[in-house]
Amino acid sequence: AQKITQTQPGMFVQEKEAVTLDCTYDTSDPSYGLFWYKQPSSGEMIFLIYQGSYDQQNATEGRYSLNFQKARKSANLVISASQLGDSAMYFCAMRDTDKLIFGTGTRLQVFP
Amino acid sequence: DAGVTQSPTHLIKTRGQQVTLRCSPKSGHDTVSWYQQALGQGPQFIFQYYEEEERQRGNFPDRFSGHQFPNYSSELNVNALLLGDSALYLCASSPGLAGAWDNEQFFGPGTRLTVL
């Protein structure tokens, strides 16, 4: 069965610094997709970045980049130049046919 | 262009009651998925609707049912509410079948259900 593991319940980072949020996954499918979502206290899941298993390059979206290491089955999210507004829960997810399987999330707190 | 919308925002019910939650997908999207997010956990897939039919279902009891209308909007119904049904219910919409929506599964703001 497919599984997503996020081992960091909480992370702290100072404003303007970079931070890496860890995600490992388990799947036997050769084709899969990996996602990161941000969930502020308001509750809405905000799509950040996507990485396909066959993509040759790591995905980037503005200040977000995905460090995809296929052999290690890891898909870590890197946020550069952290901002106070980045404080939120962050979820890693994997596509399983037509649904998403989520990890337990990491709470990121950015301090001045 | 409106994104995914859900109603109501908050809801309080008592055990044994029934509840209906509503979702309107993003314009151009025809597939709606429902997720339950208990406090401190990641979202769990409930089911998905496409072409007005339930296409895939997660590990949830039959008390959870749904419907999709011709305009692609959807309802989630929960009967015989239990305390454990208290959660944030998220609706996600996407355009069509798997593989076509990898960058386009968007979530609504959710409905926070409290069962007393």
GROMACS .gro file of C-alpha atoms in nm:
model
  228
    1ALA     CA    1   0.000   0.000   0.000
    2GLN     CA    2   0.111   0.351  -0.065
    3LYS     CA    3   0.226   0.554   0.232
    4ILE     CA    4   0.355   0.901   0.307
    5THR     CA    5   0.573   0.968   0.612
    6GLN     CA    6   0.648   1.309   0.758
    7THR     CA    7   0.870   1.271   1.062
    8GLN     CA    8   0.888   1.635   1.172
    9PRO     CA    9   0.582   1.732   1.378
   10GLY     CA   10   0.711   2.088   1.407
   11MET     CA   11   0.984   2.309   1.266
   12PHE     CA   12   1.105   2.658   1.351
   13VAL     CA   13   1.284   2.891   1.113
   14GLN     CA   14   1.389   3.250   1.129
   15GLU     CA   15   1.253   3.493   0.877
   16LYS     CA   16   1.456   3.513   0.553
   17GLU     CA   17   1.623   3.177   0.619
   18ALA     CA   18   1.565   2.860   0.418
   19VAL     CA   19   1.395   2.554   0.565
   20THR     CA   20   1.356   2.193   0.451
   21LEU     CA   21   1.050   1.987   0.535
   22ASP     CA   22   1.100   1.613   0.506
   23CYS     CA   23   0.879   1.364   0.325
   24THR     CA   24   0.939   0.999   0.243
   25TYR     CA   25   0.704   0.778   0.050
   26ASP     CA   26   0.644   0.414  -0.021
   27THR     CA   27   0.492   0.278  -0.340
   28SER     CA   28   0.536  -0.011  -0.578
   29ASP     CA   29   0.392   0.181  -0.874
   30PRO     CA   30   0.649   0.295  -1.131
   31SER     CA   31   0.438   0.601  -1.211
   32TYR     CA   32   0.329   0.832  -0.931
   33GLY     CA   33   0.291   1.195  -0.840
   34LEU     CA   34   0.395   1.380  -0.527
   35PHE     CA   35   0.240   1.698  -0.394
   36TRP     CA   36   0.294   1.953  -0.123
   37TYR     CA   37   0.009   2.152   0.026
   38LYS     CA   38   0.004   2.438   0.276
   39GLN     CA   39  -0.279   2.459   0.528
   40PRO     CA   40  -0.311   2.786   0.721
   41SER     CA   41  -0.520   2.804   1.034
   42SER     CA   42  -0.819   2.890   0.817
   43GLY     CA   43  -0.823   2.529   0.698
   44GLU     CA   44  -0.798   2.556   0.321
   45MET     CA   45  -0.543   2.328   0.154
   46ILE     CA   46  -0.331   2.539  -0.079
   47PHE     CA   47  -0.145   2.358  -0.358
   48LEU     CA   48   0.224   2.447  -0.361
   49ILE     CA   49   0.418   2.216  -0.590
   50TYR     CA   50   0.400   1.889  -0.784
   51GLN     CA   51   0.663   1.635  -0.887
   52GLY     CA   52   0.601   1.348  -1.128
   53SER     CA   53   0.799   1.030  -1.088
   54TYR     CA   54   0.934   1.057  -1.441
   55ASP     CA   55   1.023   1.423  -1.424
   56GLN     CA   56   1.393   1.462  -1.490
   57GLN     CA   57   1.432   1.785  -1.297
   58ASN     CA   58   1.328   1.888  -0.950
   59ALA     CA   59   1.012   2.097  -0.948
   60THR     CA   60   1.031   2.464  -0.854
   61GLU     CA   61   0.757   2.721  -0.795
   62GLY     CA   62   0.884   3.059  -0.684
   63ARG     CA   63   1.031   3.021  -0.334
   64TYR     CA   64   0.930   2.653  -0.322
   65SER     CA   65   1.142   2.373  -0.459
   66LEU     CA   66   1.112   2.000  -0.427
   67ASN     CA   67   1.425   1.798  -0.358
   68PHE     CA   68   1.327   1.471  -0.528
   69GLN     CA   69   1.553   1.174  -0.458
   70LYS     CA   70   1.386   0.880  -0.626
   71ALA     CA   71   1.626   0.610  -0.507
   72ARG     CA   72   1.578   0.720  -0.148
   73LYS     CA   73   1.202   0.769  -0.199
   74SER     CA   74   1.215   1.116  -0.057
   75ALA     CA   75   1.047   1.437  -0.173
   76ASN     CA   76   1.153   1.714   0.061
   77LEU     CA   77   1.010   2.064   0.031
   78VAL     CA   78   1.255   2.351   0.046
   79ILE     CA   79   1.123   2.698   0.124
   80SER     CA   80   1.375   2.971   0.057
   81ALA     CA   81   1.371   3.316   0.218
   82SER     CA   82   1.102   3.226   0.472
   83GLN     CA   83   0.833   3.483   0.544
   84LEU     CA   84   0.610   3.523   0.849
   85GLY     CA   85   0.315   3.428   0.629
   86ASP     CA   86   0.470   3.088   0.568
   87SER     CA   87   0.370   2.981   0.920
   88ALA     CA   88   0.122   2.698   0.864
   89MET     CA   89   0.081   2.320   0.845
   90TYR     CA   90   0.250   2.158   0.547
   91PHE     CA   91   0.134   1.828   0.404
   92CYS     CA   92   0.308   1.595   0.164
   93ALA     CA   93   0.077   1.379  -0.047
   94MET     CA   94   0.093   1.111  -0.313
   95ARG     CA   95  -0.153   1.036  -0.590
   96ASP     CA   96  -0.303   0.687  -0.566
   97THR     CA   97  -0.514   0.640  -0.882
   98ASP     CA   98  -0.769   0.916  -0.838
   99LYS     CA   99  -0.718   1.011  -0.475
  100LEU     CA  100  -0.449   1.168  -0.262
  101ILE     CA  101  -0.283   1.000   0.034
  102PHE     CA  102  -0.153   1.249   0.287
  103GLY     CA  103   0.112   1.244   0.554
  104THR     CA  104   0.051   1.366   0.906
  105GLY     CA  105   0.193   1.708   0.834
  106THR     CA  106   0.461   1.940   0.970
  107ARG     CA  107   0.380   2.261   1.153
  108LEU     CA  108   0.617   2.535   1.042
  109GLN     CA  109   0.661   2.844   1.254
  110VAL     CA  110   0.853   3.139   1.117
  111PHE     CA  111   0.982   3.387   1.375
  112PRO     CA  112   1.119   3.739   1.321
  113ASP     CA  113  -1.300   3.285  -1.152
  114ALA     CA  114  -1.431   3.135  -0.829
  115GLY     CA  115  -1.238   2.848  -0.681
  116VAL     CA  116  -1.388   2.558  -0.492
  117THR     CA  117  -1.660   2.673  -0.254
  118GLN     CA  118  -1.812   2.487   0.039
  119SER     CA  119  -2.107   2.548   0.268
  120PRO     CA  120  -2.167   2.587   0.549
  121THR     CA  121  -1.841   2.705   0.705
  122HIS     CA  122  -1.920   2.567   1.047
  123LEU     CA  123  -2.182   2.327   1.174
  124ILE     CA  124  -2.276   2.192   1.515
  125LYS     CA  125  -2.485   1.878   1.544
  126THR     CA  126  -2.570   1.626   1.813
  127ARG     CA  127  -2.512   1.253   1.811
  128GLY     CA  128  -2.757   1.060   1.597
  129GLN     CA  129  -2.847   1.353   1.374
  130GLN     CA  130  -2.790   1.373   1.002
  131VAL     CA  131  -2.590   1.639   0.817
  132THR     CA  132  -2.548   1.753   0.457
  133LEU     CA  133  -2.242   1.941   0.336
  134ARG     CA  134  -2.220   2.109  -0.002
  135CYS     CA  135  -1.943   2.175  -0.252
  136SER     CA  136  -1.922   2.363  -0.581
  137PRO     CA  137  -1.617   2.277  -0.791
  138LYS     CA  138  -1.384   2.517  -0.964
  139SER     CA  139  -1.504   2.630  -1.304
  140GLY     CA  140  -1.406   2.375  -1.567
  141HIS     CA  141  -1.372   2.089  -1.318
  142ASP     CA  142  -1.609   1.793  -1.331
  143THR     CA  143  -1.470   1.564  -1.061
  144VAL     CA  144  -1.531   1.615  -0.690
  145SER     CA  145  -1.356   1.435  -0.405
  146TRP     CA  146  -1.436   1.452  -0.035
  147TYR     CA  147  -1.186   1.422   0.248
  148GLN     CA  148  -1.220   1.407   0.625
  149GLN     CA  149  -0.950   1.570   0.835
  150ALA     CA  150  -0.960   1.492   1.205
  151LEU     CA  151  -0.777   1.724   1.441
  152GLY     CA  152  -0.400   1.685   1.417
  153GLN     CA  153  -0.412   1.446   1.121
  154GLY     CA  154  -0.383   1.459   0.746
  155PRO     CA  155  -0.694   1.442   0.529
  156GLN     CA  156  -0.843   1.098   0.464
  157PHE     CA  157  -1.018   1.021   0.135
  158ILE     CA  158  -1.391   0.952   0.167
  159PHE     CA  159  -1.510   0.917  -0.194
  160GLN     CA  160  -1.503   1.071  -0.538
  161TYR     CA  161  -1.778   1.160  -0.782
  162TYR     CA  162  -1.751   1.182  -1.158
  163GLU     CA  163  -2.036   1.196  -1.409
  164GLU     CA  164  -2.281   1.186  -1.119
  165GLU     CA  165  -2.156   0.850  -0.998
  166GLU     CA  166  -1.938   0.743  -0.709
  167ARG     CA  167  -1.618   0.634  -0.877
  168GLN     CA  168  -1.395   0.548  -0.585
  169ARG     CA  169  -1.448   0.510  -0.213
  170GLY     CA  170  -1.218   0.511   0.086
  171ASN     CA  171  -1.252   0.317   0.408
  172PHE     CA  172  -1.563   0.489   0.541
  173PRO     CA  173  -1.891   0.328   0.654
  174ASP     CA  174  -2.215   0.346   0.461
  175ARG     CA  175  -2.331   0.625   0.692
  176PHE     CA  176  -2.128   0.845   0.459
  177SER     CA  177  -2.299   0.895   0.126
  178GLY     CA  178  -2.287   1.150  -0.148
  179HIS     CA  179  -2.434   1.285  -0.461
  180GLN     CA  180  -2.322   1.479  -0.764
  181PHE     CA  181  -2.555   1.700  -0.962
  182PRO     CA  182  -2.555   1.771  -1.337
  183ASN     CA  183  -2.378   2.103  -1.275
  184TYR     CA  184  -2.095   1.902  -1.105
  185SER     CA  185  -2.169   2.033  -0.757
  186SER     CA  186  -2.177   1.771  -0.486
  187GLU     CA  187  -2.320   1.688  -0.145
  188LEU     CA  188  -2.180   1.481   0.135
  189ASN     CA  189  -2.436   1.326   0.371
  190VAL     CA  190  -2.354   1.170   0.704
  191ASN     CA  191  -2.624   0.980   0.894
  192ALA     CA  192  -2.638   0.877   1.258
  193LEU     CA  193  -2.360   1.113   1.357
  194LEU     CA  194  -2.100   0.997   1.607
  195LEU     CA  195  -1.869   1.204   1.821
  196GLY     CA  196  -1.582   1.074   1.608
  197ASP     CA  197  -1.729   1.236   1.298
  198SER     CA  198  -1.619   1.575   1.431
  199ALA     CA  199  -1.366   1.696   1.175
  200LEU     CA  200  -1.289   1.936   0.896
  201TYR     CA  201  -1.451   1.813   0.575
  202LEU     CA  202  -1.268   1.918   0.264
  203CYS     CA  203  -1.391   1.910  -0.091
  204ALA     CA  204  -1.146   1.896  -0.382
  205SER     CA  205  -1.219   1.938  -0.750
  206SER     CA  206  -1.022   1.833  -1.054
  207PRO     CA  207  -1.067   1.809  -1.431
  208GLY     CA  208  -1.145   1.453  -1.522
  209LEU     CA  209  -0.946   1.139  -1.489
  210ALA     CA  210  -0.621   1.062  -1.312
  211GLY     CA  211  -0.314   1.182  -1.490
  212ALA     CA  212  -0.495   1.480  -1.627
  213TRP     CA  213  -0.513   1.671  -1.302
  214ASP     CA  214  -0.171   1.639  -1.147
  215ASN     CA  215  -0.136   2.013  -1.118
  216GLU     CA  216  -0.502   2.085  -1.080
  217GLN     CA  217  -0.657   1.931  -0.773
  218PHE     CA  218  -0.779   2.227  -0.574
  219PHE     CA  219  -0.938   2.227  -0.233
  220GLY     CA  220  -1.215   2.433  -0.085
  221PRO     CA  221  -1.198   2.606   0.254
  222GLY     CA  222  -1.371   2.317   0.426
  223THR     CA  223  -1.667   2.271   0.658
  224ARG     CA  224  -1.586   2.230   1.023
  225LEU     CA  225  -1.833   1.985   1.177
  226THR     CA  226  -1.865   1.950   1.553
  227VAL     CA  227  -2.073   1.665   1.693
  228LEU     CA  228  -2.181   1.703   2.057
   0.00000   0.00000   0.00000
